[in-house]
Short mmCIF file of C-alpha atoms and ligand atoms in Angstrom, two decimals:
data_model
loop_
_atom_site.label_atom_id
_atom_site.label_comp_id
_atom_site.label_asym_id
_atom_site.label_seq_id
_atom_site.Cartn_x
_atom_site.Cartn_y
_atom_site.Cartn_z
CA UNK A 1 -9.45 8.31 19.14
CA UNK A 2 -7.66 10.01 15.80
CA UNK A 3 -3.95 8.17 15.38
CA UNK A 4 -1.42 10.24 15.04
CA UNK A 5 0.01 9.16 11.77
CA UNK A 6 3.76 10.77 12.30
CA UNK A 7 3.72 9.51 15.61
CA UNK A 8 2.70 6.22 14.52
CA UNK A 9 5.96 6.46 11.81
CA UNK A 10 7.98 7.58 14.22
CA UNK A 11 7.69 4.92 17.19
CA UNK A 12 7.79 2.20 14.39
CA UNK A 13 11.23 3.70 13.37
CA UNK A 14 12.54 3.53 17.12
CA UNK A 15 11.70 -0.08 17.28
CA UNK A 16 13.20 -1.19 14.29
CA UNK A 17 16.48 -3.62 14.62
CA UNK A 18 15.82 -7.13 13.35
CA UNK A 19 14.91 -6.06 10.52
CA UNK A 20 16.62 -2.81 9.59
CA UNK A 21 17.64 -3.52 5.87
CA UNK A 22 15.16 -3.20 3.29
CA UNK A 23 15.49 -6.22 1.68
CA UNK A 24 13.91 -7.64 5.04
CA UNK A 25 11.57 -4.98 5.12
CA UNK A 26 10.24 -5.41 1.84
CA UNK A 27 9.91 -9.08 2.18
CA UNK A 28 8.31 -8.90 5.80
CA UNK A 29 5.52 -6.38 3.74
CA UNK A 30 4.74 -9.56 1.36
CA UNK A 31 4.73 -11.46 3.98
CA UNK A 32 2.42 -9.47 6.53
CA UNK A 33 0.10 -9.26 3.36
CA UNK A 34 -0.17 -13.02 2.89
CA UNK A 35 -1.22 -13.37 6.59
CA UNK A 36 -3.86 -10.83 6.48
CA UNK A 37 -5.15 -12.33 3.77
CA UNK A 38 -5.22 -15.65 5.63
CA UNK A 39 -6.94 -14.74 8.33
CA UNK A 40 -10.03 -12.84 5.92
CA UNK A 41 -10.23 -16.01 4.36
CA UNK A 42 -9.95 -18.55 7.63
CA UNK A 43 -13.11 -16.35 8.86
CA UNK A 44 -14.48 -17.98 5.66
CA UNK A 45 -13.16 -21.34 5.77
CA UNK A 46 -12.63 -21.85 9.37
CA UNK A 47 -15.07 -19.84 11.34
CA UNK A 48 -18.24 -18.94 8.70
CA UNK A 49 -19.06 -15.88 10.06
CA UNK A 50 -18.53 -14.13 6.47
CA UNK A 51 -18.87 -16.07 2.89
CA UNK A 52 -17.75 -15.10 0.01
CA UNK A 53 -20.16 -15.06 -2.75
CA UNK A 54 -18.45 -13.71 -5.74
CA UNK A 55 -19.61 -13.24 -9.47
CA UNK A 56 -19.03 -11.14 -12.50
CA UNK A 57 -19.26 -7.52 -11.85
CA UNK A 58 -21.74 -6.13 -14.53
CA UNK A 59 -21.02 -2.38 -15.34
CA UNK A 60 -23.41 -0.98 -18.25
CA UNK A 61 -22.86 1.75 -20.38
CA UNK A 62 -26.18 2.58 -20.15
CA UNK A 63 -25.94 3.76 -16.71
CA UNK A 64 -24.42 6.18 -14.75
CA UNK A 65 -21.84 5.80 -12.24
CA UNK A 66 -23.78 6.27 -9.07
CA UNK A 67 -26.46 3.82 -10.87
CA UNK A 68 -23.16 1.61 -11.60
CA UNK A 69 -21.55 1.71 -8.74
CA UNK A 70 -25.16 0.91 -6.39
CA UNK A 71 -25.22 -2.24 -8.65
CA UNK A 72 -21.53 -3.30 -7.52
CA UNK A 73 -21.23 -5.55 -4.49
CA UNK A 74 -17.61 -6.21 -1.86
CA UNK A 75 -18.77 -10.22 -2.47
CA UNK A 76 -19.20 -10.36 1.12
CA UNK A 77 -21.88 -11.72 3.29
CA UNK A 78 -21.66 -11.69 7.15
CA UNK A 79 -20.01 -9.46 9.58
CA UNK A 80 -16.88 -10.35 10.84
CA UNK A 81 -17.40 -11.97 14.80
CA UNK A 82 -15.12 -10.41 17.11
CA UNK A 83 -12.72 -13.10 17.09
CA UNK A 84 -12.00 -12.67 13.40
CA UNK A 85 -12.60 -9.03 13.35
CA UNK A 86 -9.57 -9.00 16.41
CA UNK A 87 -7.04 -11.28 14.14
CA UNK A 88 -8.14 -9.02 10.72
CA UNK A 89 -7.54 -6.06 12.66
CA UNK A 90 -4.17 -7.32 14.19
CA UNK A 91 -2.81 -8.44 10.53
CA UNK A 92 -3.79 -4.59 9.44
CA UNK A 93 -1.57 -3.44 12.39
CA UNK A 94 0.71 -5.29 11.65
CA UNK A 95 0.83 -4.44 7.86
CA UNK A 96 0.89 -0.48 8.74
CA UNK A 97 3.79 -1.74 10.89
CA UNK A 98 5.72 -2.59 7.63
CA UNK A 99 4.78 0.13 5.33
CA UNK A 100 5.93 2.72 8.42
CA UNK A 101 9.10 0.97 7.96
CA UNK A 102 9.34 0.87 4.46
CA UNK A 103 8.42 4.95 4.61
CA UNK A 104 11.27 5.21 7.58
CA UNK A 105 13.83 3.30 5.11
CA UNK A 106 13.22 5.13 2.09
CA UNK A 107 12.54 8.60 4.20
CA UNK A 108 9.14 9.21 3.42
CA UNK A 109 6.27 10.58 5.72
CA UNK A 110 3.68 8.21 5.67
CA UNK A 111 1.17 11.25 6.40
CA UNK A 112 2.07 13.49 3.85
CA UNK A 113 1.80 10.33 1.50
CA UNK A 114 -2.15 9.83 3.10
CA UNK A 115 -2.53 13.66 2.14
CA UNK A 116 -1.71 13.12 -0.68
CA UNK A 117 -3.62 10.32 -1.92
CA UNK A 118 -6.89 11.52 0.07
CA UNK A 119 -6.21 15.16 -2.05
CA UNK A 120 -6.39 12.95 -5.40
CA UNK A 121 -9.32 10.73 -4.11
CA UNK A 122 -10.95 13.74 -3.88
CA UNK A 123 -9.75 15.57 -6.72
CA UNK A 124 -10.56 13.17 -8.94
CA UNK A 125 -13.59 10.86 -7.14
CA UNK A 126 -14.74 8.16 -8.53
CA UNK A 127 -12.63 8.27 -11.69
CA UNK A 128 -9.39 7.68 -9.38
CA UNK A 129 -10.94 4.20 -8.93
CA UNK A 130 -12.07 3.03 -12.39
ZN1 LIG B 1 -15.42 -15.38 12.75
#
């Protein structure tokens, strides 16, 4: 099932009335960010089902990007169990929640701002991300 992104602005908007100012909005964003990452790093620390095995990322100017970019890892090892991968994917909701409200505050379209950033990611690829 494709979401609807305007839709998904839109509903947000009608449900808004706690917190209607920005100021709230803005700190609720924080917020909502803090608890999603909480609950990547409680599958860590309190259930296991992913680690985190992080190191220096080595990029070498003697390869190429693709070769570069094949060496790169995410520092994740696991899958997420469906408990975890429930409460992660709840946090996101919640988190597109927010930024739908910031976008309704500051009347923005969350989709066009999608389009737009997809129309750069592909305009300018991989560079985009370095
Ligand atoms: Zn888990």
């Amino acid at each position: 099932m494709s979401c609807d992104c305007a839709e998904f602005q839109e509903y947000t908007a009608n449900l808004q009335f706690r917190n209607k100012s920005i100021l709230d909005i803005v700190t609720k964003l924080g917020e909502q960010n803090a608890l999603l990452n909480r609950a990547v790093f409680k599958s860590v620390t309190h259930c296991g089902c992913i680690q985190i095995n992080a190191s220096k990322q080595i990029i070498s100017n003697d390869k190429t990007l693709e070769e570069n970019k094949e060496n790169l890892t995410n520092h994740v090892e696991g899958e997420l169990c469906p408990r975890c991968r429930e409460k992660v994917e709840e946090e996101i909701g919640d988190l597109l929640f927010y930024l739908a409200s910031l976008c309704n505050a500051l009347n923005l379209n969350l989709d066009e701002v999608m389009k737009y950033k997809l129309s750069n990611l592909k305009t300018l690829g991989i560079f985009n991300l370095l």
